[in-house]
Coordinates of C-alpha atoms in Angstrom, one line a residue:
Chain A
X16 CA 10.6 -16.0 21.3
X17 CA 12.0 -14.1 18.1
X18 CA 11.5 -15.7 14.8
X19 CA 12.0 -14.0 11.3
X20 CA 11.7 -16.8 8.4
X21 CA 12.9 -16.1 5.0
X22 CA 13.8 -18.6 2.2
X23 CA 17.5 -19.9 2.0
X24 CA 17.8 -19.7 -1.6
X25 CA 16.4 -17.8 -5.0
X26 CA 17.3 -18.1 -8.5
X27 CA 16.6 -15.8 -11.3
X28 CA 17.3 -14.5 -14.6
X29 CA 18.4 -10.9 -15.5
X30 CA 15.5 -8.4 -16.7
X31 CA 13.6 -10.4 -14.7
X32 CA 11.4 -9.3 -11.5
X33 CA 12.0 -11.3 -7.8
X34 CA 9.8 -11.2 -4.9
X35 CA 11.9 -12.5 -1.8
X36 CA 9.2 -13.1 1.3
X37 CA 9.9 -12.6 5.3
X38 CA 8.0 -13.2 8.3
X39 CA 8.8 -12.3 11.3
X40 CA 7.4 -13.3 15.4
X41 CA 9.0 -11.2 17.6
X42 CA 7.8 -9.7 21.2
X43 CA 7.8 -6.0 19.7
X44 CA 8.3 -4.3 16.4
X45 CA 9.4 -0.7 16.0
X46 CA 11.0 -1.2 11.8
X47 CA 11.9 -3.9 9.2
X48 CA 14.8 -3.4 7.4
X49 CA 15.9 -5.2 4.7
X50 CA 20.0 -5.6 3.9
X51 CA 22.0 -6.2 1.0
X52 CA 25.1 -8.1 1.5
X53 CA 28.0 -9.4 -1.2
X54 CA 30.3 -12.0 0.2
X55 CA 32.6 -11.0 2.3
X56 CA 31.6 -7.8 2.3
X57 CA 29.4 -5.4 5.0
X58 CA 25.8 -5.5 4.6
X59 CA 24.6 -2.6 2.6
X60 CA 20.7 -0.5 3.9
X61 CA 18.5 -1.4 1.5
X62 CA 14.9 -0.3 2.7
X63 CA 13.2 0.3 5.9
X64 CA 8.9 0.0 6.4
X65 CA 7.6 1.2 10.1
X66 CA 4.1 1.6 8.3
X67 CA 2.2 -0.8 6.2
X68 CA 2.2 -0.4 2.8
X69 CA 4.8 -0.3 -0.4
X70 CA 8.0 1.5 -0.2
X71 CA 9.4 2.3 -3.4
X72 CA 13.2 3.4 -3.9
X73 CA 14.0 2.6 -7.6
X74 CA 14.6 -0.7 -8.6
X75 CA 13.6 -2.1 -5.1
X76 CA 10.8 -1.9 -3.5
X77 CA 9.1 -3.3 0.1
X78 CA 6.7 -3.8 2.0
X79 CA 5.2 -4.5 5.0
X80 CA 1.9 -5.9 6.9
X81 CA 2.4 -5.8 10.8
X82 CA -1.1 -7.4 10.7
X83 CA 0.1 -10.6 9.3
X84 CA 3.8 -10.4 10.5
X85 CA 4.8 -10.1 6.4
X86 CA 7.4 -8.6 4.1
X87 CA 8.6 -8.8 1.2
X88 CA 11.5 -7.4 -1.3
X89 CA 10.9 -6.9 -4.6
X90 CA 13.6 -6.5 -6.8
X91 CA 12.7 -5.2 -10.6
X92 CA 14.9 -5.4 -13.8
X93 CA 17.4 -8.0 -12.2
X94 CA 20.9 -7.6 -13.1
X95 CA 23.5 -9.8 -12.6
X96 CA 25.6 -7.4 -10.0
X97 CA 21.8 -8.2 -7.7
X98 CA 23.2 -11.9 -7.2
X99 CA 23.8 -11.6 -3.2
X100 CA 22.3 -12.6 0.2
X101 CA 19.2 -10.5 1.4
X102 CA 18.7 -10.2 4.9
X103 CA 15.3 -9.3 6.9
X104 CA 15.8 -7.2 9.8
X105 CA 13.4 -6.5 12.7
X106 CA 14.1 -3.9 15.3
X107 CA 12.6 -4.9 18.6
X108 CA 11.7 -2.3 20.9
X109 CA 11.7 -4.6 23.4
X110 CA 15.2 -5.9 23.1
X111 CA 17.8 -2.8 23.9
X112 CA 14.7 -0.7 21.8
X113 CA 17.8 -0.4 18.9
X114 CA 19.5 -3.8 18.1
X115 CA 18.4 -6.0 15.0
X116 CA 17.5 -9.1 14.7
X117 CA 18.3 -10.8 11.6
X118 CA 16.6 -13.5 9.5
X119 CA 19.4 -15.6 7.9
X120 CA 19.2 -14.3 4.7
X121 CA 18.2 -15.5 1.1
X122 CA 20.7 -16.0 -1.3
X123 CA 19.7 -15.0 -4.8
X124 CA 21.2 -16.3 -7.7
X125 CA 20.9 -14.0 -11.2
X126 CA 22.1 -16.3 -14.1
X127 CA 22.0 -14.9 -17.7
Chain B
X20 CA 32.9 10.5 3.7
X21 CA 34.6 7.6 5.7
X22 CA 33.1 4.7 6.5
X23 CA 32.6 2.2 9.7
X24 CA 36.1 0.7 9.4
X25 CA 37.5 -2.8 11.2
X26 CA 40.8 -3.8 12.0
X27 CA 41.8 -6.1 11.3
X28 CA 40.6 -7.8 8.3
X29 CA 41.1 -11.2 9.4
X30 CA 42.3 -12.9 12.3
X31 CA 43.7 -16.9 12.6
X32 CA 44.0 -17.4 16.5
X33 CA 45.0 -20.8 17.9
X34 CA 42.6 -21.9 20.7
X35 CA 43.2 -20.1 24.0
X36 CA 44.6 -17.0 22.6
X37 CA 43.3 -13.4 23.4
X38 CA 42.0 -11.4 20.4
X39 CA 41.0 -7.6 20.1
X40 CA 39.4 -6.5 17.6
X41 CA 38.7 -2.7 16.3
X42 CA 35.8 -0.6 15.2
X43 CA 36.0 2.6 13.6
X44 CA 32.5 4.1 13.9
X45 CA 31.6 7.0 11.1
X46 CA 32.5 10.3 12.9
X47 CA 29.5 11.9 14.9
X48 CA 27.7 8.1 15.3
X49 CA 26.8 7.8 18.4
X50 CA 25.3 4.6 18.4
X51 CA 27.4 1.5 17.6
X52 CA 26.6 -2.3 17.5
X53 CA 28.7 -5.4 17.7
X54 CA 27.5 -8.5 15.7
X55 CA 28.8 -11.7 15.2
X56 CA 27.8 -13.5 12.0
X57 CA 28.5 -17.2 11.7
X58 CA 28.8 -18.7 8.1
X59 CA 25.4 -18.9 6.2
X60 CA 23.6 -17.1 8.8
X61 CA 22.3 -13.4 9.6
X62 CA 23.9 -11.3 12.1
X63 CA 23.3 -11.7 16.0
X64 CA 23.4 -9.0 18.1
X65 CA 26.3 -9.2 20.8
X66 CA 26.2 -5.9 22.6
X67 CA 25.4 -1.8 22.2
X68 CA 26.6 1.4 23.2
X69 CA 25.3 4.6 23.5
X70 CA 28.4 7.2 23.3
X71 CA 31.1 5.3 26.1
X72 CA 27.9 3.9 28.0
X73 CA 27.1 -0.2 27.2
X74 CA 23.5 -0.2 27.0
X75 CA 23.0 -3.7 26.6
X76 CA 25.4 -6.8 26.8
X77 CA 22.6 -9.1 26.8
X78 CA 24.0 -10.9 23.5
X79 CA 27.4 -11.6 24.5
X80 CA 28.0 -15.3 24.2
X81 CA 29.7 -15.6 28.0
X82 CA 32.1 -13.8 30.3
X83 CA 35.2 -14.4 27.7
X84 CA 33.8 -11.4 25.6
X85 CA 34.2 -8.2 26.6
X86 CA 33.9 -4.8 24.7
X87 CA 34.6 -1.2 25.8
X88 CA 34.3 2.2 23.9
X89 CA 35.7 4.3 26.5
X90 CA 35.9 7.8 24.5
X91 CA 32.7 7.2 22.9
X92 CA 34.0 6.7 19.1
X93 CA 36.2 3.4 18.5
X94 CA 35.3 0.1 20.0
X95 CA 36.9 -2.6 20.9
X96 CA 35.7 -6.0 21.3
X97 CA 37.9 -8.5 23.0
X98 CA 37.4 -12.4 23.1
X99 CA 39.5 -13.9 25.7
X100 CA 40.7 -18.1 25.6
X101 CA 39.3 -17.8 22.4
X102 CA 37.7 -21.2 21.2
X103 CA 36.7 -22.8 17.7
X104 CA 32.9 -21.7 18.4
X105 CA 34.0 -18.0 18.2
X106 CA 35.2 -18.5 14.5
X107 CA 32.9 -16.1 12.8
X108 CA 32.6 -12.3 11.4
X109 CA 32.6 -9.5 13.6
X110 CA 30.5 -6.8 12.3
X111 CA 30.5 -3.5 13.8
X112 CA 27.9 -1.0 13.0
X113 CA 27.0 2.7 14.0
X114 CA 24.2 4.8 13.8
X115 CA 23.6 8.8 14.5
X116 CA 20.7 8.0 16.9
X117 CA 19.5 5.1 18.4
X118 CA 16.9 4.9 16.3
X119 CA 18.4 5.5 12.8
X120 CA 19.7 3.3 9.8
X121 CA 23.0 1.4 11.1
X122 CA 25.6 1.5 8.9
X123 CA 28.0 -1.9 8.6
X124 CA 31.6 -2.4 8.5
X125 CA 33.3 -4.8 6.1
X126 CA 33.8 -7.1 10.0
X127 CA 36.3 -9.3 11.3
X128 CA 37.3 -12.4 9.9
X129 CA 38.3 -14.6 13.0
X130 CA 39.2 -18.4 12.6
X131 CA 40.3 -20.4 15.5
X132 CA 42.4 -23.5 14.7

């Protein structure tokens, strides 16, 4: 079957750093994406790892082990404009090779 | 540029009713992706297609949901004897390849009384 776990909830205080963890069990893997999205609003590309390692894009930053399934978001220098819901996103290639599946995203709180 | 646009915005529907709802892709995408997001949950895939051609139905809930893109640009999803289970978002997203970034649009509000 096709799993991707991520915490429900995060809270955090601005300047500070947040790691937000994902795993995933799914029958193929070709990308993990990870999505910003306000409420009510459309969710926003954030990052995307195919290779394991660290990808860095300013104040965020990912990674990936297909190894272990793992990823994680880290967000640096939180302000409070960050407070959202995070979602984890595998593409399968073995599910229409293109769709997403989605984790159910973390909501992170920044208080001040 | 443009984005992925939806119309409409929201949508209150009393059970039984037909609904359509539209997706704008961004101009050139030749990819684009239905969703349905419940409340506190991450999207799920309902269907795909590849210019006019649906690639994959596979997610669509049952035979009340239908969707067409018959020029290969804007989509429409219908939901037919629409029930209080289909109250969710409707997101539609669009990529330039199948294999690129999709890009989201602001969805579909439906609630069915």
């Amino acid at each position: 079957g096709q799993n991707i776990d991520q915490p429900t909830e995060m809270t955090a205080t601005e300047g500070a750093i947040v790691q937000i963890n994902c795993t995933y069990q799914t029958s193929g893997f070709n990308g993990l994406f990870w999505y910003q999205q306000h409420a009510g609003e459309a969710p926003t590309f954030l990052s995307y790892n195919v290779l394991d390692g660290l990808e860095e894009k300013g104040r965020f930053s990912s990674f990936l082990s297909r190894s272990k399934g793992y990823s994680y978001l880290l967000l640096k220098e939180l302000q409070m404009k960050d407070s959202a819901s995070y979602l984890c996103a595998v593409r399968d290639q073995d599910q229409a090779g293109t769709a997403l599946i989605f984790g159910k995203g973390t909501t992170l709180s920044v208080s001040s | 540029g443009a984005g992925v646009s939806q119309s409409p915005r929201y949508k209150v529907a009393k059970r039984g009713q037909d609904v359509a709802l539209r997706c704008d892709p961004i101009s050139g995408h030749v990819s684009l992706f239905w969703y349905q997001q419940a409340l506190g949950q991450g999207p799920e895939f309902l269907t795909y297609f590849q210019n006019e051609a649906q690639l994959d139905k596979s997610g669509l809930p049952s035979d009340r949901f239908f969707a067409e893109r018959p020029e290969g640009s804007v989509s429409t999803l219908k939901i037919q004897r629409t029930q209080q289970e289909d109250s969710a978002v409707y997101l539609c997203a669009s990529s330039p390849a199948p294999s690129n970034e999709q890009f989201f649009g602001p969805g579909t509000r439906l609630t069915v009384l």
